[in-house]
Backbone as JSON, one array per atom type, in Angstrom:
{
  "sequence": "MSLKRLHIRGISYSQTQNGAYALILKESGGDRQLPIVIGAFEAQSIAIALEKEISPPRPLTHDLFKSFAQRYAIVVKQVIIHKLVDGVFYSSLICEKDKIEEIIDARTSDAIALAVRFKAPVFTYENILDEAGIQQHITADKELSDPDEDSDDIIEELINTPITDKEDYSKLSMTELQKMLKEAVNNENYELAAGIRDEISRR",
  "N": [[32.71, 18.58, 15.77], [29.88, 19.35, 13.81], [26.51, 20.09, 14.82], [23.33, 18.92, 13.71], [20.02, 19.94, 13.37], [17.05, 18.05, 13.96], [13.77, 17.08, 12.86], [10.62, 15.62, 13.62], [9.26, 13.67, 11.19], [7.43, 11.65, 10.81], [5.78, 8.55, 11.82], [6.06, 5.22, 10.99], [4.72, 1.94, 10.33], [6.62, -0.93, 11.2], [8.0, -3.21, 8.95], [10.09, -4.84, 9.17], [10.83, -5.61, 11.68], [9.55, -7.35, 14.35], [6.74, -6.21, 16.06], [7.53, -3.54, 16.1], [8.16, -0.04, 15.23], [8.98, 2.53, 12.83], [10.58, 5.48, 13.44], [10.71, 8.49, 11.83], [13.06, 10.87, 11.31], [13.81, 14.1, 10.12], [16.32, 16.11, 8.69], [16.85, 19.54, 9.46], [16.47, 22.0, 7.05], [17.46, 20.4, 5.03], [17.6, 17.36, 2.94], [18.01, 14.85, 3.97], [16.96, 11.96, 5.76], [16.45, 10.27, 8.81], [15.87, 7.12, 9.7], [14.67, 5.47, 12.56], [14.35, 2.55, 14.35], [11.83, 1.77, 16.65], [10.08, 0.74, 19.63], [6.62, -0.41, 20.05], [5.25, 0.73, 22.22], [6.74, 3.07, 22.74], [6.39, 4.35, 20.27], [3.62, 4.81, 20.35], [3.52, 6.49, 22.55], [4.98, 8.75, 21.67], [3.38, 9.54, 19.53], [0.96, 10.21, 20.86], [1.84, 12.33, 22.43], [2.4, 14.19, 20.39], [-0.08, 14.71, 19.36], [-2.2, 16.97, 20.43], [-4.83, 16.91, 21.26], [-5.35, 14.48, 22.38], [-5.49, 12.79, 25.41], [-4.28, 10.55, 27.64], [-6.07, 8.44, 30.01], [-4.71, 7.85, 32.36], [-1.4, 8.84, 33.48], [1.22, 8.26, 31.15], [4.42, 6.57, 31.17], [6.36, 8.41, 30.25], [5.01, 10.79, 30.63], [4.83, 10.81, 33.36], [7.55, 11.06, 34.02], [7.96, 13.66, 33.07], [6.24, 15.14, 34.75], [7.39, 14.61, 37.25], [9.94, 15.74, 36.85], [9.26, 18.45, 36.41], [8.13, 19.09, 38.9], [10.39, 19.23, 40.46], [11.72, 21.27, 39.32], [13.24, 20.69, 37.03], [14.44, 20.84, 33.74], [14.24, 19.6, 30.46], [16.48, 20.43, 28.13], [17.54, 19.89, 25.57], [17.93, 17.25, 23.14], [20.38, 14.99, 22.14], [21.39, 12.9, 19.62], [24.01, 11.02, 19.72], [25.67, 8.89, 18.98], [26.24, 5.99, 16.92], [26.16, 2.61, 16.82], [26.54, -0.5, 15.43], [24.01, -0.36, 14.24], [22.49, 0.64, 16.31], [21.22, 3.47, 17.91], [22.49, 5.95, 20.07], [21.62, 8.18, 22.67], [21.51, 11.38, 24.39], [20.15, 13.22, 27.11], [20.0, 16.6, 27.62], [19.84, 18.24, 30.48], [18.57, 20.77, 32.74], [18.87, 22.39, 35.85], [18.45, 24.88, 38.2], [20.19, 26.53, 36.68], [22.26, 24.85, 36.16], [23.7, 22.45, 34.14], [23.14, 19.04, 33.26], [24.06, 15.91, 31.87], [22.31, 13.17, 30.68], [22.23, 9.79, 30.01], [20.2, 8.04, 27.58], [17.76, 5.91, 26.06], [17.15, 6.29, 22.58], [14.48, 6.38, 21.67], [13.02, 6.91, 24.03], [14.19, 9.36, 24.67], [13.31, 11.0, 22.54], [10.56, 10.88, 22.97], [10.41, 12.31, 25.35], [11.49, 14.75, 24.55], [9.52, 15.75, 22.85], [7.51, 16.27, 24.7], [8.66, 18.19, 26.35], [9.05, 20.12, 24.55], [11.56, 20.3, 23.43], [14.46, 20.79, 21.37], [15.84, 18.49, 18.96], [18.92, 17.01, 18.13], [21.57, 15.84, 15.96], [24.8, 14.49, 15.0], [26.76, 15.5, 12.15], [28.25, 13.38, 11.0], [26.82, 11.1, 11.71], [24.44, 11.42, 10.28], [25.6, 11.26, 7.77], [26.36, 8.6, 7.78], [24.05, 7.04, 8.38], [21.83, 8.34, 7.4], [19.17, 8.78, 5.03], [18.98, 9.82, 1.79], [16.54, 11.81, 0.4], [14.35, 13.52, -1.62], [11.71, 15.45, -0.6], [8.41, 16.3, -1.41], [5.62, 18.36, -0.87], [4.55, 16.9, 1.39], [2.73, 15.6, 4.15], [3.29, 16.09, 7.5], [3.56, 14.18, 10.53], [3.39, 15.72, 12.8], [1.84, 17.8, 12.05], [-0.78, 19.92, 12.89], [-3.27, 19.55, 11.75], [-3.6, 16.92, 11.17], [-5.32, 13.81, 11.47], [-5.72, 12.74, 14.6], [-6.9, 10.53, 15.88], [-6.85, 8.56, 13.91], [-4.12, 8.15, 13.64], [-3.3, 7.12, 16.18], [-4.92, 4.86, 16.21], [-3.86, 3.39, 14.08], [-1.29, 2.9, 15.04], [-1.85, 1.16, 17.14], [-3.43, -0.94, 16.11], [-2.43, -1.98, 13.66], [-1.57, -4.91, 11.87], [1.06, -7.22, 12.67], [4.05, -8.18, 11.04], [6.46, -10.78, 10.32], [9.98, -10.51, 11.0], [12.14, -9.65, 8.39], [14.5, -11.84, 6.74], [17.62, -11.15, 5.85], [19.97, -12.44, 5.45], [20.61, -14.23, 3.42], [20.84, -12.83, 1.15], [22.68, -11.14, -1.44], [25.15, -8.47, -1.45], [24.72, -6.83, -3.64], [22.0, -7.34, -4.19], [20.92, -6.37, -1.81], [21.59, -3.65, -1.95], [20.06, -2.89, -4.17], [17.48, -3.38, -3.23], [17.47, -1.53, -1.13], [17.59, 0.91, -2.54], [15.14, 0.76, -3.89], [13.35, 0.74, -1.72], [13.76, 3.29, -0.65], [12.95, 4.91, -2.78], [10.27, 4.27, -2.76], [9.54, 5.43, -0.46], [9.55, 3.85, 1.83], [10.63, 3.9, 4.68], [11.23, 2.54, 7.08], [11.66, -0.06, 6.19], [13.88, 0.44, 4.62], [15.64, 1.21, 6.62], [16.08, -1.21, 7.97], [17.35, -2.72, 5.95], [19.57, -1.1, 5.54], [20.86, -1.41, 8.04], [21.62, -4.12, 7.89], [23.43, -4.02, 5.8], [25.35, -2.38, 7.01], [26.18, -4.05, 9.1], [27.55, -6.02, 7.71]],
  "CA": [[31.71, 18.12, 14.82], [28.73, 20.23, 13.82], [25.24, 19.46, 15.09], [22.25, 19.19, 12.75], [18.72, 19.8, 14.03], [16.16, 17.1, 13.35], [12.34, 17.23, 13.15], [9.85, 14.38, 13.42], [8.46, 13.68, 9.97], [6.33, 10.71, 10.95], [6.03, 7.22, 12.39], [5.46, 4.22, 10.16], [4.74, 0.59, 10.87], [7.8, -1.68, 10.8], [7.86, -4.5, 8.27], [11.34, -5.54, 9.3], [11.05, -6.0, 13.08], [8.28, -7.73, 14.97], [6.25, -5.35, 17.13], [8.27, -2.28, 16.12], [7.81, 1.01, 14.31], [10.1, 3.36, 12.39], [10.45, 6.91, 13.66], [11.43, 9.17, 10.74], [13.53, 12.22, 11.65], [14.32, 14.82, 8.94], [17.2, 17.22, 9.05], [16.33, 20.88, 9.19], [17.11, 22.65, 5.94], [18.11, 19.42, 4.15], [16.76, 16.32, 2.42], [18.29, 13.56, 4.57], [16.07, 11.5, 6.8], [17.06, 9.28, 9.69], [14.87, 6.16, 10.24], [15.11, 4.79, 13.79], [13.38, 1.56, 14.77], [11.46, 1.94, 18.03], [9.05, -0.17, 20.08], [5.23, 0.05, 19.89], [4.91, 1.61, 23.37], [7.37, 4.38, 22.54], [5.72, 4.95, 19.12], [2.33, 5.31, 20.8], [3.78, 7.61, 23.47], [5.35, 9.9, 20.86], [2.18, 9.98, 18.77], [0.01, 10.83, 21.78], [2.42, 13.63, 22.78], [2.31, 15.08, 19.25], [-1.46, 15.06, 19.15], [-2.54, 17.68, 21.67], [-6.19, 16.67, 21.69], [-5.48, 13.19, 23.01], [-4.91, 12.74, 26.73], [-4.57, 9.22, 28.24], [-6.76, 8.53, 31.31], [-3.68, 7.87, 33.39], [-0.13, 9.27, 32.91], [2.16, 7.3, 30.64], [5.71, 6.66, 31.85], [7.04, 9.67, 29.88], [4.27, 11.88, 31.26], [5.21, 10.78, 34.77], [8.86, 11.64, 34.1], [7.85, 15.09, 32.88], [5.64, 15.69, 35.97], [8.4, 14.51, 38.28], [10.97, 16.76, 36.54], [8.73, 19.8, 36.63], [7.96, 19.29, 40.32], [11.68, 19.57, 41.04], [12.3, 22.36, 38.49], [14.24, 20.17, 36.07], [13.96, 21.05, 32.37], [15.01, 18.95, 29.38], [16.76, 21.54, 27.21], [17.69, 19.38, 24.24], [18.31, 15.84, 23.0], [21.44, 14.82, 21.14], [21.72, 11.57, 19.16], [25.44, 11.25, 19.61], [26.49, 7.73, 18.57], [25.59, 4.9, 16.21], [27.01, 1.42, 16.88], [25.85, -1.7, 14.99], [22.6, -0.05, 13.99], [21.83, 1.14, 17.51], [21.46, 4.9, 18.14], [22.64, 6.35, 21.47], [21.24, 9.57, 22.83], [21.67, 12.02, 25.69], [19.24, 14.31, 27.5], [20.69, 17.74, 28.23], [18.88, 18.76, 31.45], [19.02, 21.93, 33.5], [18.22, 22.75, 37.11], [19.16, 26.01, 38.87], [21.2, 26.98, 35.75], [23.34, 23.84, 36.11], [23.36, 21.42, 33.14], [23.55, 17.66, 33.46], [23.88, 15.06, 30.69], [21.79, 11.91, 31.11], [22.12, 8.8, 28.93], [18.82, 7.61, 27.37], [17.41, 5.31, 24.76], [16.72, 7.36, 21.65], [13.01, 6.43, 21.65], [12.61, 7.6, 25.25], [14.66, 10.74, 24.59], [12.43, 11.72, 21.64], [9.26, 11.02, 23.64], [10.52, 13.4, 26.32], [11.74, 15.99, 23.81], [8.22, 16.25, 22.36], [6.74, 16.76, 25.85], [9.3, 19.4, 26.87], [9.25, 21.01, 23.39], [13.04, 20.46, 23.32], [14.99, 20.45, 20.06], [16.6, 17.23, 18.79], [20.07, 17.21, 17.24], [22.52, 14.75, 15.78], [26.05, 14.95, 14.37], [26.83, 15.36, 10.67], [28.78, 12.07, 10.62], [25.72, 10.11, 11.88], [23.57, 11.61, 9.13], [26.33, 10.72, 6.64], [26.43, 7.15, 7.85], [22.76, 6.37, 8.46], [20.76, 9.12, 6.78], [18.68, 8.38, 3.69], [18.77, 11.02, 0.98], [15.28, 11.74, -0.28], [13.71, 14.84, -1.81], [10.31, 15.33, -0.22], [7.59, 17.4, -1.87], [4.21, 18.42, -0.48], [4.18, 15.76, 2.23], [2.12, 16.01, 5.39], [4.04, 15.53, 8.64], [2.74, 13.68, 11.64], [3.22, 16.79, 13.78], [0.89, 18.79, 11.52], [-1.95, 19.94, 13.77], [-4.5, 19.18, 11.04], [-3.62, 15.46, 10.98], [-6.36, 13.17, 12.28], [-5.02, 12.1, 15.7], [-7.5, 9.24, 16.18], [-6.38, 7.6, 12.93], [-2.72, 7.85, 13.92], [-3.23, 6.23, 17.32], [-5.53, 3.54, 15.82], [-2.92, 2.69, 13.25], [-0.19, 2.41, 15.91], [-2.29, 0.06, 18.02], [-4.12, -2.03, 15.43], [-1.82, -2.51, 12.46], [-1.05, -6.26, 12.06], [2.51, -7.32, 12.72], [4.65, -9.18, 10.18], [7.72, -11.3, 10.82], [11.16, -9.83, 10.59], [12.75, -10.16, 7.15], [15.81, -12.41, 6.83], [18.43, -10.68, 4.75], [21.29, -13.1, 5.49], [20.87, -15.0, 2.22], [20.91, -11.91, 0.0], [23.98, -10.58, -1.75], [25.24, -7.02, -1.26], [24.09, -6.21, -4.8], [20.56, -7.42, -4.0], [20.57, -5.47, -0.73], [21.67, -2.27, -2.44], [18.92, -2.71, -5.06], [16.29, -3.28, -2.34], [17.57, -0.26, -0.43], [17.19, 1.98, -3.47], [13.66, 0.66, -4.14], [12.65, 1.14, -0.48], [13.84, 4.77, -0.53], [12.1, 5.49, -3.85], [8.87, 4.07, -2.36], [9.4, 6.11, 0.85], [9.34, 2.87, 2.86], [11.87, 4.19, 5.39], [11.57, 1.56, 8.07], [12.28, -1.15, 5.46], [15.22, 0.93, 4.24], [16.47, 1.19, 7.83], [16.47, -2.61, 8.22], [18.34, -3.1, 4.94], [20.78, -0.35, 5.85], [21.52, -2.02, 9.21], [22.22, -5.36, 7.44], [24.64, -3.62, 5.03], [26.34, -1.91, 7.96], [26.75, -5.2, 9.85], [28.5, -6.71, 6.83]],
  "C": [[30.44, 18.97, 14.95], [27.43, 19.42, 14.11], [24.2, 19.86, 14.06], [20.91, 18.97, 13.49], [17.82, 18.84, 13.23], [14.71, 17.41, 13.76], [11.65, 15.9, 12.86], [9.01, 14.53, 12.15], [7.28, 12.72, 10.07], [6.74, 9.42, 11.63], [5.34, 6.25, 11.46], [5.58, 2.84, 10.77], [5.94, -0.2, 10.34], [7.47, -3.02, 10.14], [9.09, -5.37, 8.46], [11.59, -6.04, 10.72], [9.71, -6.18, 13.77], [7.95, -6.77, 16.11], [6.91, -3.97, 17.19], [7.74, -1.32, 15.07], [9.08, 1.75, 13.9], [9.77, 4.82, 12.64], [11.31, 7.61, 12.61], [11.77, 10.58, 11.18], [14.15, 12.84, 10.39], [15.18, 15.96, 9.37], [16.62, 18.54, 8.65], [17.14, 21.5, 8.06], [17.79, 21.69, 4.97], [17.11, 18.33, 3.75], [16.99, 14.96, 3.07], [17.33, 13.24, 5.68], [16.71, 10.35, 7.55], [15.98, 8.34, 10.24], [15.44, 5.46, 11.46], [14.0, 3.82, 14.21], [13.13, 1.68, 16.26], [10.3, 0.96, 18.36], [7.64, 0.44, 19.95], [4.83, 0.98, 21.0], [5.48, 2.98, 23.14], [6.73, 5.09, 21.35], [4.38, 5.55, 19.54], [2.52, 6.53, 21.69], [4.14, 8.87, 22.7], [4.14, 10.43, 20.11], [1.18, 10.71, 19.64], [0.54, 12.21, 22.19], [2.29, 14.65, 21.62], [0.87, 15.56, 19.01], [-2.06, 15.65, 20.41], [-3.94, 17.34, 22.18], [-6.37, 15.36, 22.45], [-4.76, 13.21, 24.37], [-5.27, 11.36, 27.36], [-5.21, 9.38, 29.62], [-5.82, 8.55, 32.47], [-2.35, 8.22, 32.76], [0.68, 8.07, 32.39], [3.5, 7.5, 31.34], [6.4, 7.98, 31.52], [6.32, 10.87, 30.46], [4.64, 11.95, 32.75], [6.61, 11.39, 34.95], [8.81, 13.16, 33.98], [7.25, 15.75, 34.16], [6.65, 15.72, 37.12], [9.5, 15.59, 38.1], [10.47, 18.16, 36.83], [8.52, 20.09, 38.12], [9.25, 19.7, 40.98], [12.45, 20.55, 40.19], [13.43, 21.89, 37.61], [13.65, 20.32, 34.67], [14.85, 20.29, 31.42], [15.23, 20.04, 28.3], [16.91, 21.08, 25.77], [18.05, 17.91, 24.28], [19.35, 15.76, 21.9], [21.61, 13.33, 20.87], [23.18, 11.58, 18.8], [26.28, 10.09, 19.07], [25.61, 6.7, 17.87], [26.55, 3.71, 16.18], [26.15, 0.21, 16.5], [24.36, -1.48, 14.82], [21.79, 0.47, 15.16], [22.2, 2.62, 17.74], [21.52, 5.15, 19.66], [22.38, 7.82, 21.61], [21.5, 10.06, 24.26], [20.62, 13.1, 25.86], [20.09, 15.39, 28.12], [19.67, 18.41, 29.18], [19.47, 19.93, 32.23], [18.19, 22.14, 34.76], [19.07, 23.8, 37.84], [20.35, 26.47, 38.02], [22.41, 26.06, 35.69], [22.88, 22.74, 35.13], [23.92, 20.07, 33.53], [23.24, 16.87, 32.14], [23.47, 13.67, 31.16], [21.65, 10.98, 29.9], [20.67, 8.29, 28.82], [18.71, 6.86, 26.07], [16.85, 6.4, 23.85], [15.2, 7.48, 21.63], [12.47, 7.19, 22.87], [12.99, 9.08, 25.18], [13.75, 11.55, 23.67], [11.07, 11.91, 22.26], [9.29, 12.15, 24.66], [10.74, 14.74, 25.63], [10.41, 16.59, 23.33], [7.46, 16.88, 23.54], [7.31, 18.06, 26.39], [9.5, 20.46, 25.75], [10.73, 21.33, 23.23], [13.51, 20.08, 21.94], [15.81, 19.16, 20.09], [17.73, 17.48, 17.79], [20.8, 15.9, 17.05], [23.75, 15.3, 15.09], [26.04, 14.67, 12.87], [27.29, 13.93, 10.27], [27.73, 10.96, 10.78], [24.76, 10.2, 10.72], [24.28, 11.05, 7.87], [26.27, 9.22, 6.59], [25.06, 6.5, 7.72], [21.6, 7.12, 7.8], [20.44, 8.62, 5.4], [18.34, 9.65, 2.93], [17.46, 10.86, 0.21], [14.68, 13.11, -0.41], [12.23, 14.7, -1.58], [9.52, 16.54, -0.75], [6.16, 17.24, -1.39], [3.75, 17.26, 0.36], [3.67, 16.29, 3.53], [2.84, 15.35, 6.56], [3.1, 15.14, 9.73], [2.42, 14.78, 12.66], [2.31, 17.89, 13.31], [-0.37, 18.77, 12.37], [-3.22, 19.55, 13.08], [-4.62, 17.67, 10.85], [-4.63, 14.83, 11.92], [-5.69, 12.31, 13.36], [-5.59, 10.71, 15.99], [-6.99, 8.19, 15.19], [-4.93, 7.22, 13.19], [-2.59, 6.88, 15.07], [-3.82, 4.86, 16.96], [-4.58, 2.73, 14.99], [-1.77, 2.1, 14.08], [-0.61, 1.19, 16.7], [-2.74, -1.16, 17.21], [-3.5, -2.6, 14.19], [-1.25, -3.92, 12.69], [0.47, -6.33, 11.92], [3.0, -8.45, 11.8], [5.96, -9.62, 10.75], [8.89, -10.54, 10.25], [11.77, -10.48, 9.33], [14.14, -10.68, 7.4], [16.61, -12.02, 5.6], [19.73, -11.45, 4.57], [21.63, -13.84, 4.18], [21.02, -14.11, 0.98], [22.31, -11.39, -0.15], [23.95, -9.09, -1.49], [24.59, -6.29, -2.43], [22.57, -6.2, -4.67], [20.1, -6.48, -2.89], [20.56, -4.01, -1.18], [20.49, -1.94, -3.36], [17.65, -2.53, -4.23], [16.28, -1.98, -1.56], [17.09, 0.91, -1.29], [15.69, 1.95, -3.71], [12.87, 1.12, -2.92], [12.63, 2.67, -0.32], [12.94, 5.43, -1.56], [10.62, 5.34, -3.49], [8.57, 4.75, -1.01], [9.06, 5.12, 1.98], [10.61, 2.92, 3.76], [12.23, 3.17, 6.44], [12.16, 0.3, 7.4], [13.71, -0.8, 5.08], [16.16, 0.89, 5.45], [16.96, -0.21, 8.12], [17.52, -3.07, 7.25], [19.68, -2.38, 5.21], [21.55, -0.97, 6.99], [22.24, -3.33, 8.81], [23.51, -5.08, 6.65], [25.72, -3.16, 5.96], [27.0, -3.04, 8.74], [27.77, -5.95, 9.0], [29.79, -5.91, 6.61]]
}
């Protein structure tokens, strides 16, 4: 199976899951985007790593992992999102020490947070993009990783945005869900689309 490289397009607040955010990954050279629901801590950690001007007063967990790895000459070479089961993404860290590679299982949110810190590429398989990717043509959009983006606003939004209750889709028909999914994609509400997609997959 062929690997497709992914880039972080942004992080949005989750309207479908209490205390969560949606990490939006976009395929390189294509229009498909992969929304992945992650926790608030991981969202903040990723945002801080992307914004070079912001440095927490004490190391975050992912910063500690990087310092520990560097002290022992371990490098994260790449991250592969290799499996999707019941709406949950599974990832692996490809690490190297003394020219020997090791594969380490990791939560996708942690894997991405480390990939940003190690400047490691992120990949997934074509079949995962086929199953969970959302097709959307993007024009003139500003990415979170753009160095001109206001880092203070990003962190403030991650910390202070009010949380809404998780939407209950169990009473909706498949036709209604498909309509909602299309509307969410058209409105670029990717975390809402991810929640609807997961409900359709469960059925």
